[in-house]
PDB file of C-alpha atoms in Angstrom:
ATOM      1  CA  MET V   1     -92.347 -10.092  22.950  1.00  0.00           C
ATOM      2  CA  LYS V   2     -90.188  -6.660  23.629  1.00  0.00           C
ATOM      3  CA  SER V   3     -87.115  -8.933  24.041  1.00  0.00           C
ATOM      4  CA  LEU V   4     -87.539 -11.000  20.960  1.00  0.00           C
ATOM      5  CA  LEU V   5     -88.100  -7.562  18.969  1.00  0.00           C
ATOM      6  CA  ILE V   6     -84.512  -6.065  20.547  1.00  0.00           C
ATOM      7  CA  SER V   7     -82.776  -9.903  19.317  1.00  0.00           C
ATOM      8  CA  PHE V   8     -84.260  -9.442  15.951  1.00  0.00           C
ATOM      9  CA  VAL V   9     -82.775  -5.853  15.424  1.00  0.00           C
ATOM     10  CA  PHE V  10     -79.529  -7.189  16.942  1.00  0.00           C
ATOM     11  CA  LEU V  11     -79.324 -10.132  14.214  1.00  0.00           C
ATOM     12  CA  PHE V  12     -80.350  -7.812  11.461  1.00  0.00           C
ATOM     13  CA  VAL V  13     -77.411  -5.169  12.169  1.00  0.00           C
ATOM     14  CA  PHE V  14     -74.945  -8.151  12.481  1.00  0.00           C
ATOM     15  CA  ALA V  15     -76.027  -9.449   9.597  1.00  0.00           C
ATOM     16  CA  CYS V  16     -75.582  -6.168   7.431  1.00  0.00           C
ATOM     17  CA  ALA V  17     -71.924  -5.597   9.111  1.00  0.00           C
ATOM     18  CA  THR V  18     -70.951  -8.924   8.100  1.00  0.00           C
ATOM     19  CA  LYS V  19     -71.702  -8.546   4.156  1.00  0.00           C
ATOM     20  CA  ASN V  20     -70.050  -5.165   3.950  1.00  0.00           C
ATOM     21  CA  LEU V  21     -67.112  -6.889   5.482  1.00  0.00           C
ATOM     22  CA  GLU V  22     -67.321  -9.668   2.652  1.00  0.00           C
ATOM     23  CA  ASP V  23     -67.945  -6.797   0.231  1.00  0.00           C
ATOM     24  CA  ASN V  24     -64.670  -5.009   1.297  1.00  0.00           C
ATOM     25  CA  PHE V  25     -62.641  -8.650   1.122  1.00  0.00           C
ATOM     26  CA  GLN V  26     -63.772  -8.891  -2.221  1.00  0.00           C
ATOM     27  CA  GLU V  27     -62.605  -5.839  -3.413  1.00  0.00           C
ATOM     28  CA  ILE V  28     -59.066  -6.338  -2.183  1.00  0.00           C
ATOM     29  CA  GLU V  29     -56.980  -8.016  -5.331  1.00  0.00           C
ATOM     30  CA  ILE V  30     -53.789 -10.065  -4.320  1.00  0.00           C
ATOM     31  CA  VAL V  31     -51.284  -9.293  -7.263  1.00  0.00           C
ATOM     32  CA  ASP V  32     -48.001 -11.668  -7.638  1.00  0.00           C
ATOM     33  CA  ALA V  33     -44.705  -9.799  -7.268  1.00  0.00           C
ATOM     34  CA  SER V  34     -43.766 -10.932 -10.359  1.00  0.00           C
ATOM     35  CA  VAL V  35     -45.525  -8.834 -12.221  1.00  0.00           C
ATOM     36  CA  ASN V  36     -43.921  -5.832 -10.196  1.00  0.00           C
ATOM     37  CA  GLU V  37     -40.552  -7.482 -10.825  1.00  0.00           C
ATOM     38  CA  ALA V  38     -41.186  -7.462 -14.550  1.00  0.00           C
ATOM     39  CA  ILE V  39     -42.112  -3.849 -14.768  1.00  0.00           C
ATOM     40  CA  LEU V  40     -39.121  -2.816 -12.519  1.00  0.00           C
ATOM     41  CA  THR V  41     -36.545  -4.930 -14.783  1.00  0.00           C
ATOM     42  CA  ASP V  42     -38.139  -3.765 -17.742  1.00  0.00           C
ATOM     43  CA  LYS V  43     -35.194  -2.057 -20.733  1.00  0.00           C
ATOM     44  CA  ASN V  44     -37.254   0.859 -21.052  1.00  0.00           C
ATOM     45  CA  VAL V  45     -38.118   1.794 -17.811  1.00  0.00           C
ATOM     46  CA  ILE V  46     -34.232   1.031 -16.388  1.00  0.00           C
ATOM     47  CA  GLU V  47     -32.934   3.486 -19.040  1.00  0.00           C
ATOM     48  CA  ASP V  48     -35.748   6.157 -18.656  1.00  0.00           C
ATOM     49  CA  PRO V  49     -33.591   8.879 -16.496  1.00  0.00           C
ATOM     50  CA  ALA V  50     -36.786   9.704 -14.618  1.00  0.00           C
ATOM     51  CA  PHE V  51     -37.177   6.369 -13.162  1.00  0.00           C
ATOM     52  CA  ILE V  52     -34.357   6.769 -10.636  1.00  0.00           C
ATOM     53  CA  LEU V  53     -34.475   9.962  -8.424  1.00  0.00           C
ATOM     54  CA  ASP V  54     -30.498  10.566  -7.462  1.00  0.00           C
ATOM     55  CA  LYS V  55     -30.593  13.102  -5.069  1.00  0.00           C
ATOM     56  CA  TYR V  56     -26.678  13.049  -4.101  1.00  0.00           C
ATOM     57  CA  PRO V  57     -25.260  12.957  -7.454  1.00  0.00           C
ATOM     58  CA  ILE V  58     -21.498  11.960  -8.103  1.00  0.00           C
ATOM     59  CA  SER V  59     -19.859  13.766 -10.310  1.00  0.00           C
ATOM     60  CA  GLY V  60     -17.293  12.731 -13.160  1.00  0.00           C
ATOM     61  CA  LYS V  61     -17.331   9.663 -15.094  1.00  0.00           C
ATOM     62  CA  ILE V  62     -16.860   5.655 -14.197  1.00  0.00           C
ATOM     63  CA  GLU V  63     -14.511   3.962 -15.773  1.00  0.00           C
ATOM     64  CA  ILE V  64     -14.360   0.034 -16.064  1.00  0.00           C
ATOM     65  CA  LEU V  65     -11.281  -1.671 -17.127  1.00  0.00           C
ATOM     66  CA  ASN V  66     -11.144  -2.784 -20.892  1.00  0.00           C
ATOM     67  CA  ALA V  67     -14.654  -1.693 -20.775  1.00  0.00           C
ATOM     68  CA  GLN V  68     -15.504  -5.150 -19.631  1.00  0.00           C
ATOM     69  CA  LYS V  69     -18.379  -6.247 -17.254  1.00  0.00           C
ATOM     70  CA  ILE V  70     -16.899  -6.875 -13.636  1.00  0.00           C
ATOM     71  CA  ASP V  71     -18.249 -10.091 -12.771  1.00  0.00           C
ATOM     72  CA  SER V  72     -16.470 -10.277  -9.450  1.00  0.00           C
ATOM     73  CA  THR V  73     -14.686  -7.888  -6.943  1.00  0.00           C
ATOM     74  CA  PRO V  74     -10.986  -7.161  -7.542  1.00  0.00           C
ATOM     75  CA  ARG V  75      -8.504  -8.561  -5.255  1.00  0.00           C
ATOM     76  CA  PRO V  76      -7.462  -5.389  -2.650  1.00  0.00           C
ATOM     77  CA  LYS V  77      -3.830  -3.937  -2.755  1.00  0.00           C
ATOM     78  CA  GLN V  78      -1.222  -5.797  -0.160  1.00  0.00           C
ATOM     79  CA  LEU V  79      -0.421  -3.544   2.523  1.00  0.00           C
ATOM     80  CA  PHE V  80       2.383  -4.782   4.969  1.00  0.00           C
ATOM     81  CA  SER V  81       3.518  -2.697   7.807  1.00  0.00           C
ATOM     82  CA  ALA V  82       6.993  -2.613   9.484  1.00  0.00           C
ATOM     83  CA  ALA V  83       7.695  -5.945  11.653  1.00  0.00           C
ATOM     84  CA  SER V  84       8.119  -3.688  14.636  1.00  0.00           C
ATOM     85  CA  SER V  85       7.797  -0.023  15.549  1.00  0.00           C
ATOM     86  CA  SER V  86      11.005  -0.709  17.636  1.00  0.00           C
ATOM     87  CA  GLU V  87      12.894  -1.962  14.664  1.00  0.00           C
ATOM     88  CA  ILE V  88      15.862  -0.049  13.786  1.00  0.00           C
ATOM     89  CA  ARG V  89      18.672  -1.039  11.341  1.00  0.00           C
ATOM     90  CA  LEU V  90      21.421   0.501   9.443  1.00  0.00           C
ATOM     91  CA  HIS V  91      21.919   0.410   5.651  1.00  0.00           C
ATOM     92  CA  LYS V  92      24.873   0.943   3.444  1.00  0.00           C
ATOM     93  CA  LEU V  93      24.620   0.727  -0.319  1.00  0.00           C
ATOM     94  CA  GLY V  94      27.580   2.155  -2.118  1.00  0.00           C
ATOM     95  CA  GLU V  95      28.311   5.721  -1.122  1.00  0.00           C
ATOM     96  CA  ILE V  96      24.573   5.670   0.533  1.00  0.00           C
ATOM     97  CA  ARG V  97      24.086   5.467   3.945  1.00  0.00           C
ATOM     98  CA  TRP V  98      20.672   5.046   5.844  1.00  0.00           C
ATOM     99  CA  VAL V  99      18.804   4.353   9.168  1.00  0.00           C
ATOM    100  CA  TYR V 100      15.273   1.849   8.496  1.00  0.00           C
ATOM    101  CA  LEU V 101      12.965   2.842  11.412  1.00  0.00           C
ATOM    102  CA  GLY V 102       9.718   1.052  12.207  1.00  0.00           C
ATOM    103  CA  LEU V 103       7.525   4.506  12.303  1.00  0.00           C
ATOM    104  CA  GLU V 104       5.986   6.527  10.025  1.00  0.00           C
ATOM    105  CA  PRO V 105       8.209   9.768   8.812  1.00  0.00           C
ATOM    106  CA  SER V 106       6.010  12.000  10.635  1.00  0.00           C
ATOM    107  CA  ALA V 107       7.202  10.186  13.845  1.00  0.00           C
ATOM    108  CA  ALA V 108      10.786   9.767  12.647  1.00  0.00           C
ATOM    109  CA  TRP V 109      10.751  13.668  11.903  1.00  0.00           C
ATOM    110  CA  PRO V 110      10.687  15.001  15.653  1.00  0.00           C
ATOM    111  CA  MET V 111      13.004  12.412  16.607  1.00  0.00           C
ATOM    112  CA  THR V 112      15.674  13.679  14.237  1.00  0.00           C
ATOM    113  CA  ILE V 113      15.382  17.089  15.229  1.00  0.00           C
ATOM    114  CA  GLU V 114      15.599  16.251  18.866  1.00  0.00           C
ATOM    115  CA  PHE V 115      19.001  14.284  18.094  1.00  0.00           C
ATOM    116  CA  LEU V 116      20.236  17.559  16.152  1.00  0.00           C
ATOM    117  CA  GLU V 117      19.321  19.791  19.084  1.00  0.00           C
ATOM    118  CA  ASN V 118      20.995  17.937  21.828  1.00  0.00           C
ATOM    119  CA  LYS V 119      24.412  17.121  20.030  1.00  0.00           C
ATOM    120  CA  ASN V 120      26.618  19.843  21.380  1.00  0.00           C
ATOM    121  CA  ASN V 121      29.285  19.865  18.756  1.00  0.00           C
ATOM    122  CA  LEU V 122      26.797  20.170  15.736  1.00  0.00           C
ATOM    123  CA  GLY V 123      23.105  21.565  16.673  1.00  0.00           C
ATOM    124  CA  LEU V 124      20.255  21.798  14.466  1.00  0.00           C
ATOM    125  CA  ASP V 125      20.318  24.605  11.307  1.00  0.00           C
ATOM    126  CA  SER V 126      17.201  24.718   9.263  1.00  0.00           C
ATOM    127  CA  PHE V 127      14.907  21.995   8.299  1.00  0.00           C
ATOM    128  CA  ASP V 128      12.067  21.662   5.180  1.00  0.00           C
ATOM    129  CA  PRO V 129       9.255  19.330   5.867  1.00  0.00           C
ATOM    130  CA  ASN V 130       7.884  19.768   2.536  1.00  0.00           C
ATOM    131  CA  SER V 131      10.916  17.648   1.075  1.00  0.00           C
ATOM    132  CA  GLY V 132      11.773  16.052   4.331  1.00  0.00           C
ATOM    133  CA  THR V 133      14.992  17.564   4.629  1.00  0.00           C
ATOM    134  CA  ILE V 134      16.845  18.571   7.721  1.00  0.00           C
ATOM    135  CA  ASP V 135      20.166  20.423   7.928  1.00  0.00           C
ATOM    136  CA  SER V 136      22.966  20.906  10.704  1.00  0.00           C
ATOM    137  CA  LYS V 137      24.966  23.619  11.636  1.00  0.00           C
ATOM    138  CA  VAL V 138      27.928  24.147   9.240  1.00  0.00           C
ATOM    139  CA  PHE V 139      31.087  23.348  11.333  1.00  0.00           C
ATOM    140  CA  ASN V 140      34.986  23.120   9.927  1.00  0.00           C
ATOM    141  CA  LEU V 141      36.514  20.335   8.180  1.00  0.00           C
ATOM    142  CA  ASN V 142      39.950  20.791   7.536  1.00  0.00           C
ATOM    143  CA  ASN V 143      39.315  24.276   7.093  1.00  0.00           C
ATOM    144  CA  ILE V 144      36.177  23.627   4.720  1.00  0.00           C
ATOM    145  CA  GLN V 145      32.673  24.392   5.642  1.00  0.00           C
ATOM    146  CA  SER V 146      31.153  21.284   6.197  1.00  0.00           C
ATOM    147  CA  LYS V 147      27.379  19.928   7.419  1.00  0.00           C
ATOM    148  CA  PHE V 148      25.377  17.113   7.599  1.00  0.00           C
ATOM    149  CA  VAL V 149      21.873  16.374   5.661  1.00  0.00           C
ATOM    150  CA  PHE V 150      18.989  14.314   7.031  1.00  0.00           C
ATOM    151  CA  LYS V 151      16.424  13.379   4.535  1.00  0.00           C
ATOM    152  CA  ILE V 152      13.368  11.359   5.549  1.00  0.00           C
ATOM    153  CA  GLU V 153      11.183   9.208   3.163  1.00  0.00           C
ATOM    154  CA  ARG V 154       8.539   6.717   3.715  1.00  0.00           C
ATOM    155  CA  GLY V 155      10.067   3.236   3.450  1.00  0.00           C
ATOM    156  CA  LEU V 156       9.320   0.331   1.505  1.00  0.00           C
ATOM    157  CA  GLN V 157       6.352  -0.867   3.750  1.00  0.00           C
ATOM    158  CA  GLN V 158       3.711   0.754   5.530  1.00  0.00           C
ATOM    159  CA  SER V 159       4.336   2.549   8.790  1.00  0.00           C
ATOM    160  CA  SER V 160       8.424   2.394   8.089  1.00  0.00           C
ATOM    161  CA  SER V 161      10.597   5.192   7.575  1.00  0.00           C
ATOM    162  CA  GLU V 162      14.516   5.614   5.741  1.00  0.00           C
ATOM    163  CA  ILE V 163      16.302   8.306   7.068  1.00  0.00           C
ATOM    164  CA  PHE V 164      19.291   9.119   4.389  1.00  0.00           C
ATOM    165  CA  VAL V 165      22.392  10.815   5.940  1.00  0.00           C
ATOM    166  CA  SER V 166      25.105  12.780   4.026  1.00  0.00           C
ATOM    167  CA  GLN V 167      28.037  14.827   4.409  1.00  0.00           C
ATOM    168  CA  LEU V 168      28.412  17.871   2.256  1.00  0.00           C
ATOM    169  CA  LYS V 169      30.958  20.422   1.656  1.00  0.00           C
ATOM    170  CA  ARG V 170      31.101  24.136   0.360  1.00  0.00           C
ATOM    171  CA  VAL V 171      32.904  24.326  -3.035  1.00  0.00           C
ATOM    172  CA  ASN V 172      32.440  27.933  -4.042  1.00  0.00           C
ATOM    173  CA  ASN V 173      28.617  29.182  -3.927  1.00  0.00           C
ATOM    174  CA  SER V 174      27.195  25.359  -3.689  1.00  0.00           C
ATOM    175  CA  TRP V 175      27.151  21.962  -1.246  1.00  0.00           C
ATOM    176  CA  GLU V 176      28.924  18.864  -2.479  1.00  0.00           C
ATOM    177  CA  ILE V 177      28.389  15.445  -1.443  1.00  0.00           C
ATOM    178  CA  ILE V 178      31.731  14.404   0.312  1.00  0.00           C
ATOM    179  CA  SER V 179      33.067  10.883  -0.664  1.00  0.00           C
ATOM    180  CA  SER V 180      33.005   8.162   2.082  1.00  0.00           C
ATOM    181  CA  LYS V 181      37.158   8.307   1.919  1.00  0.00           C
ATOM    182  CA  GLU V 182      36.699  11.899   2.993  1.00  0.00           C
ATOM    183  CA  ASN V 183      33.885  12.135   5.393  1.00  0.00           C
ATOM    184  CA  THR V 184      33.203  11.589   9.308  1.00  0.00           C
ATOM    185  CA  LEU V 185      29.707  10.026   8.107  1.00  0.00           C
ATOM    186  CA  ASP V 186      29.940   6.931   9.840  1.00  0.00           C
ATOM    187  CA  ASN V 187      30.578   8.054  13.274  1.00  0.00           C
ATOM    188  CA  LEU V 188      27.513  10.326  13.240  1.00  0.00           C
ATOM    189  CA  ILE V 189      25.476   7.432  11.826  1.00  0.00           C
ATOM    190  CA  ASN V 190      26.325   5.397  14.562  1.00  0.00           C
ATOM    191  CA  GLU V 191      25.663   7.726  17.261  1.00  0.00           C
ATOM    192  CA  PHE V 192      22.211   8.509  15.474  1.00  0.00           C
ATOM    193  CA  TYR V 193      21.490   4.605  15.438  1.00  0.00           C
ATOM    194  CA  GLU V 194      22.352   4.468  19.233  1.00  0.00           C
ATOM    195  CA  TYR V 195      20.161   7.532  19.896  1.00  0.00           C
ATOM    196  CA  LEU V 196      17.300   6.152  17.968  1.00  0.00           C
ATOM    197  CA  SER V 197      17.657   2.882  19.816  1.00  0.00           C
ATOM    198  CA  SER V 198      18.206   4.361  23.533  1.00  0.00           C
ATOM    199  CA  SER V 199      15.005   6.243  22.706  1.00  0.00           C
ATOM    200  CA  GLY V 200      12.309   3.301  22.631  1.00  0.00           C
ATOM    201  CA  PRO V 201       8.876   2.981  21.244  1.00  0.00           C
ATOM    202  CA  THR V 202       7.279   6.653  20.715  1.00  0.00           C
ATOM    203  CA  THR V 203       3.983   7.668  19.978  1.00  0.00           C
ATOM    204  CA  GLY V 204       4.615  11.226  19.223  1.00  0.00           C
ATOM    205  CA  THR V 205       4.164  12.553  15.599  1.00  0.00           C
ATOM    206  CA  SER V 206       4.937  16.101  13.624  1.00  0.00           C
ATOM    207  CA  LEU V 207       1.695  17.527  12.144  1.00  0.00           C
ATOM    208  CA  VAL V 208       4.116  19.625   9.675  1.00  0.00           C
ATOM    209  CA  ALA V 209       5.468  16.243   8.257  1.00  0.00           C
ATOM    210  CA  LEU V 210       2.653  14.646   7.909  1.00  0.00           C
ATOM    211  CA  ASN V 211       2.653  15.384   4.051  1.00  0.00           C
ATOM    212  CA  LEU V 212       5.743  12.523   4.068  1.00  0.00           C
ATOM    213  CA  ASN V 213       3.568   9.807   4.971  1.00  0.00           C
ATOM    214  CA  ALA V 214       1.477  10.170   1.730  1.00  0.00           C
ATOM    215  CA  SER V 215       4.343   8.833  -0.524  1.00  0.00           C
ATOM    216  CA  ASN V 216       4.639   5.258  -1.805  1.00  0.00           C
ATOM    217  CA  LYS V 217       7.518   3.811  -2.894  1.00  0.00           C
ATOM    218  CA  THR V 218       5.960   0.287  -3.378  1.00  0.00           C
ATOM    219  CA  GLU V 219       2.890  -0.863  -5.332  1.00  0.00           C
ATOM    220  CA  VAL V 220       1.696  -4.155  -6.375  1.00  0.00           C
ATOM    221  CA  ILE V 221      -0.010  -3.820  -9.754  1.00  0.00           C
ATOM    222  CA  THR V 222      -1.752  -6.140 -12.034  1.00  0.00           C
ATOM    223  CA  ASP V 223      -0.702  -7.001 -15.648  1.00  0.00           C
ATOM    224  CA  GLU V 224      -3.644  -5.858 -18.193  1.00  0.00           C
ATOM    225  CA  ILE V 225      -2.852  -8.605 -20.641  1.00  0.00           C
ATOM    226  CA  SER V 226      -1.997 -11.306 -18.518  1.00  0.00           C
ATOM    227  CA  GLY V 227      -3.506 -10.686 -15.228  1.00  0.00           C
ATOM    228  CA  LEU V 228      -0.147 -11.226 -13.326  1.00  0.00           C
ATOM    229  CA  SER V 229       0.956  -9.486 -10.167  1.00  0.00           C
ATOM    230  CA  LYS V 230       3.848  -7.574 -10.394  1.00  0.00           C
ATOM    231  CA  ILE V 231       5.846  -5.279  -7.875  1.00  0.00           C
ATOM    232  CA  LYS V 232       6.480  -1.411  -9.090  1.00  0.00           C
ATOM    233  CA  LEU V 233       9.349   0.311  -6.584  1.00  0.00           C
ATOM    234  CA  ARG V 234      10.003   3.709  -6.916  1.00  0.00           C
ATOM    235  CA  ILE V 235      13.832   3.452  -6.149  1.00  0.00           C
ATOM    236  CA  ASN V 236      16.830   2.879  -8.353  1.00  0.00           C
ATOM    237  CA  PHE V 237      18.011  -0.336  -9.791  1.00  0.00           C
ATOM    238  CA  ALA V 238      20.941  -0.538  -7.206  1.00  0.00           C
ATOM    239  CA  ARG V 239      18.739  -0.514  -4.401  1.00  0.00           C
ATOM    240  CA  ALA V 240      15.712  -2.852  -6.257  1.00  0.00           C
ATOM    241  CA  TRP V 241      18.167  -5.457  -6.686  1.00  0.00           C
ATOM    242  CA  ALA V 242      19.689  -5.306  -3.409  1.00  0.00           C
ATOM    243  CA  ALA V 243      16.264  -5.015  -1.517  1.00  0.00           C
ATOM    244  CA  LEU V 244      14.960  -8.007  -3.684  1.00  0.00           C
ATOM    245  CA  ARG V 245      18.117 -10.308  -2.564  1.00  0.00           C
ATOM    246  CA  ARG V 246      17.638  -9.456   0.652  1.00  0.00           C
ATOM    247  CA  SER V 247      13.423 -10.039   0.784  1.00  0.00           C
ATOM    248  CA  LEU V 248      14.165 -13.333  -1.197  1.00  0.00           C
ATOM    249  CA  LEU V 249      16.639 -14.671   1.560  1.00  0.00           C
ATOM    250  CA  LEU V 250      13.950 -13.133   4.181  1.00  0.00           C
ATOM    251  CA  ALA V 251      11.526 -15.316   2.269  1.00  0.00           C
ATOM    252  CA  GLY V 252      12.911 -18.759   2.716  1.00  0.00           C
ATOM    253  CA  TYR V 253      14.230 -18.918  -1.161  1.00  0.00           C
ATOM    254  CA  LYS V 254      16.833 -20.554  -1.896  1.00  0.00           C
ATOM    255  CA  ILE V 255      18.833 -18.604  -4.520  1.00  0.00           C
ATOM    256  CA  ILE V 256      20.718 -20.828  -6.822  1.00  0.00           C
ATOM    257  CA  ASP V 257      22.276 -18.084  -9.330  1.00  0.00           C
ATOM    258  CA  GLU V 258      21.811 -14.514 -10.413  1.00  0.00           C
ATOM    259  CA  ASP V 259      22.796 -12.193 -13.134  1.00  0.00           C
ATOM    260  CA  ARG V 260      22.512  -8.449 -12.255  1.00  0.00           C
ATOM    261  CA  ASN V 261      23.262  -7.439 -15.793  1.00  0.00           C
ATOM    262  CA  GLU V 262      20.202  -9.421 -16.981  1.00  0.00           C
ATOM    263  CA  GLY V 263      18.338  -8.615 -13.937  1.00  0.00           C
ATOM    264  CA  LYS V 264      17.658 -12.430 -12.927  1.00  0.00           C
ATOM    265  CA  PHE V 265      17.543 -14.253  -9.640  1.00  0.00           C
ATOM    266  CA  TYR V 266      17.230 -17.980 -10.023  1.00  0.00           C
ATOM    267  CA  LEU V 267      15.530 -19.625  -7.171  1.00  0.00           C
ATOM    268  CA  GLU V 268      15.501 -23.437  -6.087  1.00  0.00           C
ATOM    269  CA  TYR V 269      11.629 -24.495  -6.434  1.00  0.00           C
ATOM    270  CA  SER V 270       9.766 -28.052  -6.589  1.00  0.00           C
ATOM    271  CA  LEU V 271       6.444 -28.187  -7.689  1.00  0.00           C
ATOM    272  CA  LYS V 272       5.769 -31.731  -8.401  1.00  0.00           C
ATOM    273  CA  ARG V 273       1.997 -32.161 -10.524  1.00  0.00           C
ATOM    274  CA  SER V 274      -0.473 -35.004 -10.019  1.00  0.00           C
ATOM    275  CA  LEU V 275      -1.214 -37.560 -12.350  1.00  0.00           C
ATOM    276  CA  LEU V 276      -4.281 -35.659 -13.640  1.00  0.00           C
ATOM    277  CA  ASP V 277      -2.258 -32.701 -14.099  1.00  0.00           C
ATOM    278  CA  ARG V 278      -0.790 -32.484 -17.446  1.00  0.00           C
ATOM    279  CA  ARG V 279       1.435 -29.257 -16.657  1.00  0.00           C
ATOM    280  CA  PRO V 280       5.114 -29.713 -16.552  1.00  0.00           C
ATOM    281  CA  ASP V 281       6.700 -29.967 -12.667  1.00  0.00           C
ATOM    282  CA  ILE V 282       8.656 -26.979 -11.901  1.00  0.00           C
ATOM    283  CA  THR V 283      12.317 -27.008 -10.507  1.00  0.00           C
ATOM    284  CA  SER V 284      13.145 -23.235 -10.968  1.00  0.00           C
ATOM    285  CA  VAL V 285      11.555 -19.997 -10.845  1.00  0.00           C
ATOM    286  CA  GLU V 286      13.265 -16.430 -12.373  1.00  0.00           C
ATOM    287  CA  ILE V 287      12.530 -13.385 -10.433  1.00  0.00           C
ATOM    288  CA  LEU V 288      13.146 -10.373 -12.610  1.00  0.00           C
ATOM    289  CA  VAL V 289      14.045  -7.122 -11.991  1.00  0.00           C
ATOM    290  CA  LYS V 290      13.623  -4.548 -14.799  1.00  0.00           C
ATOM    291  CA  GLU V 291      14.555  -0.977 -14.660  1.00  0.00           C
ATOM    292  CA  LEU V 292      11.773   1.102 -16.043  1.00  0.00           C
ATOM    293  CA  SER V 293      13.610   4.360 -15.241  1.00  0.00           C
ATOM    294  CA  THR V 294      16.317   5.882 -12.970  1.00  0.00           C
ATOM    295  CA  LYS V 295      13.979   6.166 -10.244  1.00  0.00           C
ATOM    296  CA  GLU V 296      11.395   3.334 -10.692  1.00  0.00           C
ATOM    297  CA  CYS V 297      11.972  -0.602 -11.610  1.00  0.00           C
ATOM    298  CA  LEU V 298       9.634  -3.531 -11.787  1.00  0.00           C
ATOM    299  CA  ILE V 299       9.921  -7.071 -10.262  1.00  0.00           C
ATOM    300  CA  SER V 300       7.708  -9.920 -11.667  1.00  0.00           C
ATOM    301  CA  THR V 301       8.479 -13.908 -11.990  1.00  0.00           C
ATOM    302  CA  ASN V 302       8.874 -15.960 -15.332  1.00  0.00           C
ATOM    303  CA  LEU V 303       5.278 -17.712 -14.795  1.00  0.00           C
ATOM    304  CA  ASP V 304       2.750 -17.817 -17.158  1.00  0.00           C
ATOM    305  CA  THR V 305      -1.002 -17.708 -16.604  1.00  0.00           C
ATOM    306  CA  GLU V 306      -1.013 -21.626 -15.958  1.00  0.00           C
ATOM    307  CA  ASN V 307       0.893 -21.147 -12.894  1.00  0.00           C
ATOM    308  CA  LEU V 308      -0.768 -17.652 -11.573  1.00  0.00           C
ATOM    309  CA  ASP V 309      -1.488 -19.026  -8.126  1.00  0.00           C
ATOM    310  CA  LEU V 310       2.311 -19.770  -7.832  1.00  0.00           C
ATOM    311  CA  SER V 311       3.438 -16.476  -9.209  1.00  0.00           C
ATOM    312  CA  GLU V 312       0.496 -14.513  -6.942  1.00  0.00           C
ATOM    313  CA  GLU V 313       2.316 -16.490  -3.920  1.00  0.00           C
ATOM    314  CA  ILE V 314       5.806 -15.735  -4.548  1.00  0.00           C
ATOM    315  CA  ILE V 315       4.999 -11.958  -5.496  1.00  0.00           C
ATOM    316  CA  SER V 316       3.075 -11.775  -2.251  1.00  0.00           C
ATOM    317  CA  GLN V 317       6.040 -13.220   0.006  1.00  0.00           C
ATOM    318  CA  ILE V 318       8.424 -10.963  -1.810  1.00  0.00           C
ATOM    319  CA  ASN V 319       6.231  -7.592  -1.076  1.00  0.00           C
ATOM    320  CA  GLN V 320       5.833  -8.791   2.632  1.00  0.00           C
ATOM    321  CA  SER V 321       9.384  -8.925   3.224  1.00  0.00           C
ATOM    322  CA  LEU V 322      10.634  -5.436   1.261  1.00  0.00           C
ATOM    323  CA  SER V 323      12.779  -3.461   3.270  1.00  0.00           C
TER     324      SER V 323
END
């Protein structure tokens, strides 16, 4: 009898606990996620500044090109490094002489200073890392005071340098560049070239000349109207023309004609369309060089938006081969 009473009490307690659990389950209401989604995307809620709490706000305004909605991520800028860190070349354009080096200006800076310091009959006088100029000591040239000036600039490619060398003479209280017929520049540049070649790859860099790495002579821009890519060069027309010609040859294009006065290169290019493509075949392409100012030029093609992909390919290959 006692065991029967205990069993009855146990069953009664179990039944009460089960009923409480059922009541709790009935109080839980399952809500479809779309209801919250509708609330979150409601226009009035999103425009309410109190809806989003920005603990780390960014100052300034965000500008959208042409006030249009950006539907896709824009193409990244094209950056091409020098072909090799050990690449060294001599360049000559009129009265200008320079050495191309496959290293950043901050790395070329200490090498140039070391060259002058170790040159017994010359020596280092002064330098200015802000302008990138390094002067040799003054020496006597045909009873006239003279000196060499090295100017280090960033090259047309990433991680490259251009070291311009000129010889000056003192006239009254100022310095003037000596013409190639009178100077002894060629001998010095050849010695400098041999020195850089024998130095081999270097990992040293100058902290005081790091600012020289920041300047940029080459920039690929996009035309706001046509959407075609163009190359902006921060050099004069003579250099831009010579650099473009060399770039076209390095890229493997065949130049069938050129007109420097018009700023045009005519390339042989064969592109045949399929039977379903109504666009005309392409047998040649023009590359244009436009002088924007005395120190800035623009390179583009004569192709229209229907040949956007072809124009992009040509511009990319030119940009990659510029030096």
